mmCIF file of C-alpha atoms in Angstrom:
data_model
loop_
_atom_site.group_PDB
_atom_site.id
_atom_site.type_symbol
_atom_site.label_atom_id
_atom_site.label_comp_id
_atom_site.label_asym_id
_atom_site.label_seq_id
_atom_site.Cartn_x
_atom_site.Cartn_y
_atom_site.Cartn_z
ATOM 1 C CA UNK A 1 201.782 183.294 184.101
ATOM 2 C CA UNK A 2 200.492 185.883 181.894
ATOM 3 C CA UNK A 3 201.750 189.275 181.184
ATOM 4 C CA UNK A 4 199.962 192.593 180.130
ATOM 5 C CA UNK A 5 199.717 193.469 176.717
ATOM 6 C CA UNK A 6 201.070 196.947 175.659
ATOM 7 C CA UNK A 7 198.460 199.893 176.752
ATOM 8 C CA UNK A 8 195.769 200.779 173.076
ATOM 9 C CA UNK A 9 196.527 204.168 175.079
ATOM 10 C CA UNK A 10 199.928 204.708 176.624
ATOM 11 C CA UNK A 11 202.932 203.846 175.039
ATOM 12 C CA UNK A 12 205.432 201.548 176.435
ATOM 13 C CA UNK A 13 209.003 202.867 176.729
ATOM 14 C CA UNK A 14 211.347 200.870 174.834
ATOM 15 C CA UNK A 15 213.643 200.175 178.076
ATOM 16 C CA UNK A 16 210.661 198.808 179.340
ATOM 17 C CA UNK A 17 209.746 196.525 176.557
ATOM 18 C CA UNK A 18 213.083 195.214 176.526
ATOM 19 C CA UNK A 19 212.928 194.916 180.305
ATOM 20 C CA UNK A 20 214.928 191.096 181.874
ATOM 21 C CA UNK A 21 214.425 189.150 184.543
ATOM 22 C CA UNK A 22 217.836 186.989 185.739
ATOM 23 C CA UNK A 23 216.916 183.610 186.714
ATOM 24 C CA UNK A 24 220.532 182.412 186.567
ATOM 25 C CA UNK A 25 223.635 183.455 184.923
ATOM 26 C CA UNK A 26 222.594 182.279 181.385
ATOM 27 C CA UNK A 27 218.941 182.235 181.966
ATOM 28 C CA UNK A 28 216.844 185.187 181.625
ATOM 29 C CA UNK A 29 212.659 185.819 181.656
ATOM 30 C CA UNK A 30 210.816 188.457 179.421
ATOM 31 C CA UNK A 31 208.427 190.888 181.825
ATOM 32 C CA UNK A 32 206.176 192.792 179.547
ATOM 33 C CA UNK A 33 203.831 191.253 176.948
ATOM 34 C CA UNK A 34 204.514 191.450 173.570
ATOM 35 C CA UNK A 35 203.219 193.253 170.924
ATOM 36 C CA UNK A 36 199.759 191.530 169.217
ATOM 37 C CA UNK A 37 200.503 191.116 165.621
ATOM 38 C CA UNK A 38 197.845 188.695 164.818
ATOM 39 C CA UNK A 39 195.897 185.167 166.226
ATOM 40 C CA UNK A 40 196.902 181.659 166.645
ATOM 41 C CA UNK A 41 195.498 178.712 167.921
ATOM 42 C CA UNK A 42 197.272 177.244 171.149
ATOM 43 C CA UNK A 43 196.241 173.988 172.577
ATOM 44 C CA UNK A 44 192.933 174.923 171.353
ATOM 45 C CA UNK A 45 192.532 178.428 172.929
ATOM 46 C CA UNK A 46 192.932 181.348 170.511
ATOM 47 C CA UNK A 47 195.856 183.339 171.403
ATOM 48 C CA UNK A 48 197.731 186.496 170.694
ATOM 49 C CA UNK A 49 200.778 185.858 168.338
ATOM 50 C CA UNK A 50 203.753 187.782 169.442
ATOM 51 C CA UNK A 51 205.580 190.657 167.067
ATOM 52 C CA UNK A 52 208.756 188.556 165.699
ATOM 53 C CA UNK A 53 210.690 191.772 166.072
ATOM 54 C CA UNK A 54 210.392 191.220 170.287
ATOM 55 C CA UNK A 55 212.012 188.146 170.238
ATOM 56 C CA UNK A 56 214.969 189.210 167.699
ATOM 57 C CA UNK A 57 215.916 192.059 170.174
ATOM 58 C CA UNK A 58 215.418 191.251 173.096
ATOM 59 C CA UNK A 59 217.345 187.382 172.619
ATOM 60 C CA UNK A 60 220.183 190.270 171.970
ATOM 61 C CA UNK A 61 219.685 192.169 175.049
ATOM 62 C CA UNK A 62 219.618 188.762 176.998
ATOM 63 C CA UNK A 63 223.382 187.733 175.081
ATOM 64 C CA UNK A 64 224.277 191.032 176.086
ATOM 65 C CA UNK A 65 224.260 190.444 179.797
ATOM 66 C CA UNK A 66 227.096 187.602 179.256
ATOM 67 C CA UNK A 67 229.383 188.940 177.420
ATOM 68 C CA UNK A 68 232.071 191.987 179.132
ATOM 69 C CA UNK A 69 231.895 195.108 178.864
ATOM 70 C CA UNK A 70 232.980 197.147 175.754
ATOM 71 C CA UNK A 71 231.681 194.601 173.437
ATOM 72 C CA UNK A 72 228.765 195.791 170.755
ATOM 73 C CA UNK A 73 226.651 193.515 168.805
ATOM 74 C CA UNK A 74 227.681 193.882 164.751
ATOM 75 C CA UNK A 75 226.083 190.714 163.824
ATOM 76 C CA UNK A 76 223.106 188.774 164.052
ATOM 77 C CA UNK A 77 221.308 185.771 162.239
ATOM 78 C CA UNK A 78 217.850 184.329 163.620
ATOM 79 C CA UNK A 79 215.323 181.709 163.045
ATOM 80 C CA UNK A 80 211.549 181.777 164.399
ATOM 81 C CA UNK A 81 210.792 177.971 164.208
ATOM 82 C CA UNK A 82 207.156 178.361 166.056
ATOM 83 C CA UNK A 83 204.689 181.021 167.233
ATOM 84 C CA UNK A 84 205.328 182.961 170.315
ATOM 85 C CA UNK A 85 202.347 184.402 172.173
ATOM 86 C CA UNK A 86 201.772 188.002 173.446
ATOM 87 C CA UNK A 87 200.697 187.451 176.604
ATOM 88 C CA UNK A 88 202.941 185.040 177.919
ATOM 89 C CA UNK A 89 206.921 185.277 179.281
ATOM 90 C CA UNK A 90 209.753 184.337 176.873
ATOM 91 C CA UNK A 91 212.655 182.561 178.630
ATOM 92 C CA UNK A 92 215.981 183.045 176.691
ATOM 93 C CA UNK A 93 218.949 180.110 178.059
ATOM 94 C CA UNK A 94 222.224 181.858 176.509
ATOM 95 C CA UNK A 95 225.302 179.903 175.373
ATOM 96 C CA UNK A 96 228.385 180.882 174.929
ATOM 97 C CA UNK A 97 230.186 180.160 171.407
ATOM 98 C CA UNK A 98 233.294 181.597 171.586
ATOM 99 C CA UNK A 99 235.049 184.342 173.839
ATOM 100 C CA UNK A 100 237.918 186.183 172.422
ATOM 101 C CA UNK A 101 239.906 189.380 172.508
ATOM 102 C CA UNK A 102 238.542 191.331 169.812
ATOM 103 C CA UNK A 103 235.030 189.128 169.117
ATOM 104 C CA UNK A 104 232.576 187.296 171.366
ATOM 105 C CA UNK A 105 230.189 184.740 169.635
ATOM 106 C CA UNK A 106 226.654 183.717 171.737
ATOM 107 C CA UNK A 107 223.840 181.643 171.138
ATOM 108 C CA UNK A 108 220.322 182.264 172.261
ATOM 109 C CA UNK A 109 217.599 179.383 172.569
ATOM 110 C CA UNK A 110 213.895 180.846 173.277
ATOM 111 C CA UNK A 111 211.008 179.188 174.834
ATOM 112 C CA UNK A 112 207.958 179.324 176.750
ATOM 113 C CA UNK A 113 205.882 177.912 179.090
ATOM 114 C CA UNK A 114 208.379 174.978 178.665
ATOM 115 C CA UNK A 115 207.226 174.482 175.197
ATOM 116 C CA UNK A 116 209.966 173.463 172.217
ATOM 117 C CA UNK A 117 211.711 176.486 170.848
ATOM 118 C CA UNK A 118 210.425 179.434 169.069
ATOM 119 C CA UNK A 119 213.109 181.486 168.138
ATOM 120 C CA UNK A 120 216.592 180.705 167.981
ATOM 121 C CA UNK A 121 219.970 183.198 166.640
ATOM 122 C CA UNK A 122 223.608 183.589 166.716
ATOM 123 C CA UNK A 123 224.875 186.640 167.736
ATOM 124 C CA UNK A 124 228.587 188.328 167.510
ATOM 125 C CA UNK A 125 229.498 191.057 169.391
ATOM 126 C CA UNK A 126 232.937 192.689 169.019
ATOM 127 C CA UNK A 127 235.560 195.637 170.420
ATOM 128 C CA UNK A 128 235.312 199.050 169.145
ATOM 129 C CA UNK A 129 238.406 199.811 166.875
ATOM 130 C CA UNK A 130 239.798 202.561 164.912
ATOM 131 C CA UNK A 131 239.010 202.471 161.070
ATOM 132 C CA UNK A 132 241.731 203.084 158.491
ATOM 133 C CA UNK A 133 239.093 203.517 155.623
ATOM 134 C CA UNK A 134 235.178 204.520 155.433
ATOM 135 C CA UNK A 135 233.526 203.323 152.537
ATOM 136 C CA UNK A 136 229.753 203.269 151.047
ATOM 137 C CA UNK A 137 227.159 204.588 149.154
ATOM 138 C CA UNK A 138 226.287 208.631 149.452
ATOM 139 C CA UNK A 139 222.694 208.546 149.828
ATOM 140 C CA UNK A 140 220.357 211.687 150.737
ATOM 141 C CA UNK A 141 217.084 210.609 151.747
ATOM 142 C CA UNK A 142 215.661 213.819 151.139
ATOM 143 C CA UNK A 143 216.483 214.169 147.942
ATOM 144 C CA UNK A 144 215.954 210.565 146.648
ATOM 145 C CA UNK A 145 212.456 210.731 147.965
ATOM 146 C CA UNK A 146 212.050 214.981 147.547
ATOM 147 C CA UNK A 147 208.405 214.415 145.685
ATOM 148 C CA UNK A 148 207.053 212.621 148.786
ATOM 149 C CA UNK A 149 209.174 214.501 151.568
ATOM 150 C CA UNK A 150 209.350 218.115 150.117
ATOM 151 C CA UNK A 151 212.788 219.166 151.988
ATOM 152 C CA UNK A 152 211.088 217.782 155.675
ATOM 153 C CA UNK A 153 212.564 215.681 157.837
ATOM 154 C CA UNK A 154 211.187 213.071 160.823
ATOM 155 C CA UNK A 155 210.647 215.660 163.077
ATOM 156 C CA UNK A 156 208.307 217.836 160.103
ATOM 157 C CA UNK A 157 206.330 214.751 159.964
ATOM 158 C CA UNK A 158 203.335 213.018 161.410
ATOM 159 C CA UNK A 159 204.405 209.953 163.837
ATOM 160 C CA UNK A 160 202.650 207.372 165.200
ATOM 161 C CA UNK A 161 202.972 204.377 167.258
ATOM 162 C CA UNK A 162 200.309 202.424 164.941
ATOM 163 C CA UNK A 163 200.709 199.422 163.082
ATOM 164 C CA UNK A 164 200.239 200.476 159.504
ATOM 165 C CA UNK A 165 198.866 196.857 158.420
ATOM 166 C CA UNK A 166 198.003 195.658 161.458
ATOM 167 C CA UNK A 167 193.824 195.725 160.756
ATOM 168 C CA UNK A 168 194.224 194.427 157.357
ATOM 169 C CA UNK A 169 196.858 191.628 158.376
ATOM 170 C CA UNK A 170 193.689 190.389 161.210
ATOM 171 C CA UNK A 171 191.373 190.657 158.884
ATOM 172 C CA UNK A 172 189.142 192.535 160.736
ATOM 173 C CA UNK A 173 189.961 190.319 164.182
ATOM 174 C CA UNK A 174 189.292 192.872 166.917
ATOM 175 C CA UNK A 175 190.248 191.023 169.892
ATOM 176 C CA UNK A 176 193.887 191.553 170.564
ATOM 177 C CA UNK A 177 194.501 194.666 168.508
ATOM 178 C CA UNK A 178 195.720 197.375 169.986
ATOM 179 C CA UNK A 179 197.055 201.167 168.483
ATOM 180 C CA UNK A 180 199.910 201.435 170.607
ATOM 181 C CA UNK A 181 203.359 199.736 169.396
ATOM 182 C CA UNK A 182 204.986 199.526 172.408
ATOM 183 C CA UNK A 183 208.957 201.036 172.232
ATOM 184 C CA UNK A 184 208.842 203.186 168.981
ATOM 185 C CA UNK A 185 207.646 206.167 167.837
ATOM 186 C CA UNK A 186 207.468 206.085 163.543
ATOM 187 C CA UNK A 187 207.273 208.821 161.211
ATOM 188 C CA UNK A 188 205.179 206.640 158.353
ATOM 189 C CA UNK A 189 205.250 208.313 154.432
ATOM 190 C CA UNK A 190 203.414 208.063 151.824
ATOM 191 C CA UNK A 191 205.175 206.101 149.844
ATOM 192 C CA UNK A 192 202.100 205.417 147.147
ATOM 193 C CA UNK A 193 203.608 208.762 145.751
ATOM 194 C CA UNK A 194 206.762 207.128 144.681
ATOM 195 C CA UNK A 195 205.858 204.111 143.768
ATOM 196 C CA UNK A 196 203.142 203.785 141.735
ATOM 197 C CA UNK A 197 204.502 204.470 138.307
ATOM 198 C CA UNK A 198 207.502 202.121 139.238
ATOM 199 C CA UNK A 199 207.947 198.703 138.591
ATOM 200 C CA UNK A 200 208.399 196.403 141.793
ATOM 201 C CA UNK A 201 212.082 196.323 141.545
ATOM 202 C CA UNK A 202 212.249 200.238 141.817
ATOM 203 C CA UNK A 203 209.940 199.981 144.559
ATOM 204 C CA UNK A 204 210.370 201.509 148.327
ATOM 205 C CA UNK A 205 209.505 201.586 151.565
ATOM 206 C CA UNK A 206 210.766 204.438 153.666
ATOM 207 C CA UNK A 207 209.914 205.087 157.204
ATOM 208 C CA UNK A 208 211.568 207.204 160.173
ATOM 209 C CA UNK A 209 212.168 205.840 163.843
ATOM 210 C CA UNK A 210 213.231 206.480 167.271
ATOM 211 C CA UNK A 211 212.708 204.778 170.644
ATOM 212 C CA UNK A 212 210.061 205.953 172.750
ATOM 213 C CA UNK A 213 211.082 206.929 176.526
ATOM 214 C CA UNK A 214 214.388 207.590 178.048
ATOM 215 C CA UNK A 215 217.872 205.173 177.529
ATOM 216 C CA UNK A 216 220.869 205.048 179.180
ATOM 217 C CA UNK A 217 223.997 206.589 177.584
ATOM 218 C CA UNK A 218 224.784 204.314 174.562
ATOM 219 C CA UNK A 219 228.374 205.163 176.195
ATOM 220 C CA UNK A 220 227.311 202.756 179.795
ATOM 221 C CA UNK A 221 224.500 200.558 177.855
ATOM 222 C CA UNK A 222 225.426 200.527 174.007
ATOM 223 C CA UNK A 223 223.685 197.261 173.201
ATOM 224 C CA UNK A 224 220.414 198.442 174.490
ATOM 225 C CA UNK A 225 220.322 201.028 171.645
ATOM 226 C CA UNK A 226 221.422 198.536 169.191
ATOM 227 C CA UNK A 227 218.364 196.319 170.011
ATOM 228 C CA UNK A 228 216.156 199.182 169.159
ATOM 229 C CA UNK A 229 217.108 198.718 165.676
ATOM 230 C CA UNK A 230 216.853 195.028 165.722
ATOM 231 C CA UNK A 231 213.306 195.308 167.150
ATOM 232 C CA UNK A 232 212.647 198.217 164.483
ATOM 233 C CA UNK A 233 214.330 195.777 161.728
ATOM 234 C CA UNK A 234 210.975 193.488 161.715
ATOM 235 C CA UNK A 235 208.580 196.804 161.739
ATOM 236 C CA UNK A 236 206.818 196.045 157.856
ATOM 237 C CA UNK A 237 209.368 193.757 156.533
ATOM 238 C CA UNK A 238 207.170 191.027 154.701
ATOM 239 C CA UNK A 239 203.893 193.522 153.856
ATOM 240 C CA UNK A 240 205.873 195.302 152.002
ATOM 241 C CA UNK A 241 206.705 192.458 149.833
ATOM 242 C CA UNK A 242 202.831 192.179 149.064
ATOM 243 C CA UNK A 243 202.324 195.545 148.668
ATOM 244 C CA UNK A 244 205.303 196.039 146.363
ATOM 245 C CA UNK A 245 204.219 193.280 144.186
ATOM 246 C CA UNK A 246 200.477 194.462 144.601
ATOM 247 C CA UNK A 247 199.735 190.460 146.092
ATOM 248 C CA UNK A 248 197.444 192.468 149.247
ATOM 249 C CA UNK A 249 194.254 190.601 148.328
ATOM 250 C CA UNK A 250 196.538 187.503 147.465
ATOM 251 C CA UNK A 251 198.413 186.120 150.329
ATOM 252 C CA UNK A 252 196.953 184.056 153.004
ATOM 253 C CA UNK A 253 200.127 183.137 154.717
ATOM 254 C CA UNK A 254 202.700 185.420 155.537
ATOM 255 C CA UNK A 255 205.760 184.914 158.342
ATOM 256 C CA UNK A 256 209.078 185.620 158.940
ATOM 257 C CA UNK A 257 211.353 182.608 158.767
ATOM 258 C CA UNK A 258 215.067 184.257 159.258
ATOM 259 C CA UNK A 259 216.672 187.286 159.583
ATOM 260 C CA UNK A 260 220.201 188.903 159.678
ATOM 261 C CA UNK A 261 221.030 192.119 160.589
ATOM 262 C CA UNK A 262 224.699 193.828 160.100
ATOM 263 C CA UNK A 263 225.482 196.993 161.818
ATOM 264 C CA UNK A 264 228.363 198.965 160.093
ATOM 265 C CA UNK A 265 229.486 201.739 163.061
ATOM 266 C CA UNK A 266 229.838 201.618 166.831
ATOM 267 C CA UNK A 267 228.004 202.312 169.731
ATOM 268 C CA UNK A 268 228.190 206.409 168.757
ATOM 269 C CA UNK A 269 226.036 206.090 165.394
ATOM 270 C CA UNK A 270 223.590 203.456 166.575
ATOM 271 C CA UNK A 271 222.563 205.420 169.738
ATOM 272 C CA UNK A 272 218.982 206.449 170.023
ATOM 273 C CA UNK A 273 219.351 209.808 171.657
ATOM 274 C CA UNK A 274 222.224 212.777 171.645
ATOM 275 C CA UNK A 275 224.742 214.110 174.047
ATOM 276 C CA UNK A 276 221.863 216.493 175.646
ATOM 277 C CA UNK A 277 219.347 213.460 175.730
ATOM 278 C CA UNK A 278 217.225 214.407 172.449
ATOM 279 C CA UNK A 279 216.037 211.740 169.972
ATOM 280 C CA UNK A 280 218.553 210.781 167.685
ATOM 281 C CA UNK A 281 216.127 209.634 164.161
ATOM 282 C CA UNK A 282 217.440 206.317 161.683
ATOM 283 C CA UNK A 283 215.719 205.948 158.261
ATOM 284 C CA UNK A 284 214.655 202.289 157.163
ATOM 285 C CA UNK A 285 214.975 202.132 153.186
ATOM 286 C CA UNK A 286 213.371 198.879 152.178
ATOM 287 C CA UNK A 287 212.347 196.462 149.008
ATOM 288 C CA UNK A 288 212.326 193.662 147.427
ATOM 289 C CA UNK A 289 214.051 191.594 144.623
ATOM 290 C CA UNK A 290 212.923 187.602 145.315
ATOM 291 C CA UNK A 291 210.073 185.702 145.234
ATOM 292 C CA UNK A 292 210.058 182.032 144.582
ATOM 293 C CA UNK A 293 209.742 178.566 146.457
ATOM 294 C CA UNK A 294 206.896 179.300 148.529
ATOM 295 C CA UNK A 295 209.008 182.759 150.131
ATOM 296 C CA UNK A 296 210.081 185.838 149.241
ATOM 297 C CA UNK A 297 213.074 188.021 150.317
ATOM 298 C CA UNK A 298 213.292 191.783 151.887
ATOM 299 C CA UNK A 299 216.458 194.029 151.679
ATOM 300 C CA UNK A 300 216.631 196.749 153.758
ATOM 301 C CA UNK A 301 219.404 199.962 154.655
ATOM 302 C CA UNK A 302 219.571 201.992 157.944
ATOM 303 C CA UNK A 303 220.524 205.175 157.454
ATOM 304 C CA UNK A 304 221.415 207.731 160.285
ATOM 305 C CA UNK A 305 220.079 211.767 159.754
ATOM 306 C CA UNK A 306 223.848 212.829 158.880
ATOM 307 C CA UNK A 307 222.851 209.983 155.746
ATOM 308 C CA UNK A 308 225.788 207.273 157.506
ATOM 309 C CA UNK A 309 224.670 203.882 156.652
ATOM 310 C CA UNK A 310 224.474 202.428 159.502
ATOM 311 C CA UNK A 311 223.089 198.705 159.246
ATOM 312 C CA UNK A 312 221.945 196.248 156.637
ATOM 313 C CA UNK A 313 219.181 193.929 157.323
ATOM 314 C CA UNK A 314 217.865 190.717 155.216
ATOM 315 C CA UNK A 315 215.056 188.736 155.856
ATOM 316 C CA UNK A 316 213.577 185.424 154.557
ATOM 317 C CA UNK A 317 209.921 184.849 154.603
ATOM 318 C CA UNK A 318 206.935 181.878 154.113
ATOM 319 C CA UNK A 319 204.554 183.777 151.977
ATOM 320 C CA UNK A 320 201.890 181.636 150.535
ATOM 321 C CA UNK A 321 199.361 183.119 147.640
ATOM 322 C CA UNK A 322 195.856 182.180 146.429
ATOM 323 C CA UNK A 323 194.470 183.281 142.916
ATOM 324 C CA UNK A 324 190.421 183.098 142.085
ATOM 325 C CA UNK A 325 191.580 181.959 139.135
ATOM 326 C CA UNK A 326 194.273 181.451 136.132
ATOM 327 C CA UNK A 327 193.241 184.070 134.863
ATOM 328 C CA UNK A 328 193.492 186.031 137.640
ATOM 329 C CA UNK A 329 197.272 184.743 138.241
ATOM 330 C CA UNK A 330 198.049 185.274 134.526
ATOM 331 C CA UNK A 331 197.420 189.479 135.575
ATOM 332 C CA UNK A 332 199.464 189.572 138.362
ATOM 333 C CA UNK A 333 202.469 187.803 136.497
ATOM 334 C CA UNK A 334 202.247 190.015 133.675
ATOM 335 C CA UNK A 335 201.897 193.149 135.977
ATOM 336 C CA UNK A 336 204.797 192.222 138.066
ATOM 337 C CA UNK A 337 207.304 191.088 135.138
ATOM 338 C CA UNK A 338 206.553 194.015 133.078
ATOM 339 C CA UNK A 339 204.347 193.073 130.762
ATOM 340 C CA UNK A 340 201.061 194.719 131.092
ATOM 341 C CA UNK A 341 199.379 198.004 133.521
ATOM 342 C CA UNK A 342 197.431 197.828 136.214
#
């Protein structure tokens, strides 16, 4: 069975994306094809490999539909232990961990075409309570990053539903690309501005996002508006890595190996769209800090417009490099640690 890949044209609404077919009470089938990220080889056919941010969100949305109502996911940690392909259905077989009063545990096993597994997590959901104390970090986008944004906001910017890397990470592979990222609309800056007289620790990525099409009320469907943000949580992730530690011409593997995502507020902050149905906007604030062992690490914070923050995300990646020579390598270390200018 093979499913349609998102439209280079129209845009996929996010509902849609994250759209479930029941095949029994644990048991649920993907119906839209995935976003393209790149190629893979598949019992020697060349296939389309499937966005890893699909998979994290939608093995949420499938938990989702065991656990009772009232409960929000605030916690989840994921492995992708294979490549998943674009075109084809993911089957997700939940299990349940643990149900409790206050906190629901799940665990999601996903497969296809009755392959071994590709993607696996552990997901807690929980009750909404009242909080005695509100703690964190007073952040204001705006003015953090005033010399790129100049007082605007999401809605003053350009947005796009384009894969900022995507060419670059094909290397020039046409077949399977396509302009349209299905489920999000992104407000992508410049973030060259900032960065380039900053060393890679100080270094940021910055983009805005909200879900494309209309949601329920996060009141009636409040993990559906949470997954947005897990599937947004994978958006650049591991590019920014190389781009922060200027390795673009030097990796030849990159991919996502785990990721956990916190969210730090109920079903009210994380919901994509307002009381009168307009689109609510989150700010991803990314970097790194990590490279070593064959991987390298990505931070990043989700901040609401009112500047709440809202989630934490963490991811572990493969990245593998390649150097023309020692020489070469000898640059890049001494660029990275400090030493010496581009």
């Amino acid at each position: 069975m093979k499913l349609a890949l998102p439209h280079p044209k129209i845009i996929r609404p996010f509902a849609l994306q994250m759209n479930l077919e029941r095949i029994d009470k644990s048991t649920f089938r993907s119906t839209a094809g995935a976003f393209p990220w790149g190629v893979g080889l598949c019992d020697g056919e060349i296939r389309p490999q499937a966005y890893g941010g699909q998979t994290y969100a939608q093995a949420v949305w499938a938990a989702a539909q065991t656990v009772e109502a009232g409960f929000l996911v605030h916690s989840v940690t994921g492995f992708w232990t294979g490549p998943g392909w674009a075109d084809t259905p993911f089957v997700y077989t939940v299990r349940t961990i643990r149900d409790g009063k206050g906190y629901c545990t799940r665990a999601v096993d996903v497969t296809q075409e009755g392959r071994e597994t590709c993607y696996t997590c552990t997901c807690s959901f929980k009750q909404p309570e009242e909080s005695l104390l509100e703690f964190q970090e007073r952040v204001d986008i705006k003015e953090k990053y005033e010399v790129i944004l100049q007082g605007k906001g999401p809605r003053d910017l350009p947005s796009t539903t384009e894969f900022e890397d995507l060419s670059a990470f094909l290397g020039g592979s046409k077949a399977v690309v396509t302009p349209s990222f299905p489920g999000l609309q992104i407000s992508l800056i410049p973030m060259h501005i900032y960065n380039d007289d900053r060393p890679p620790l100080d270094r940021r990525h910055v983009f805005f996002y909200s879900a494309v099409g209309a949601l329920p009320s996060a009141d009636s469907e409040p993990n559906l508006h949470a997954c947005a943000h897990l599937y947004a949580s994978d958006r650049e992730s591991l590019f920014v890595v190389a781009r922060h530690l200027m390795l673009t011409e030097n990796w030849k593997s990159l991919k996502s190996l785990s990721q956990t995502v916190m969210f730090h507020m109920g079903a009210e902050a994380l919901s994509m769209c307002d009381e009168r149905g307009k689109d609510n906007w989150f700010c991803q604030e990314g970097w790194t800090d990590r490279v070593s062992d064959g991987r390298c690490l990505y931070h990043t914070r989700i901040w609401d417009e009112n500047g709440r923050h809202v989630a934490t995300t963490i991811q572990d990646g493969l990245m593998k490099l390649t150097f023309d020579s020692e020489d070469e390598l000898k640059k890049v270390k001494d660029v990275i640690h400090g030493k010496a200018k581009l």
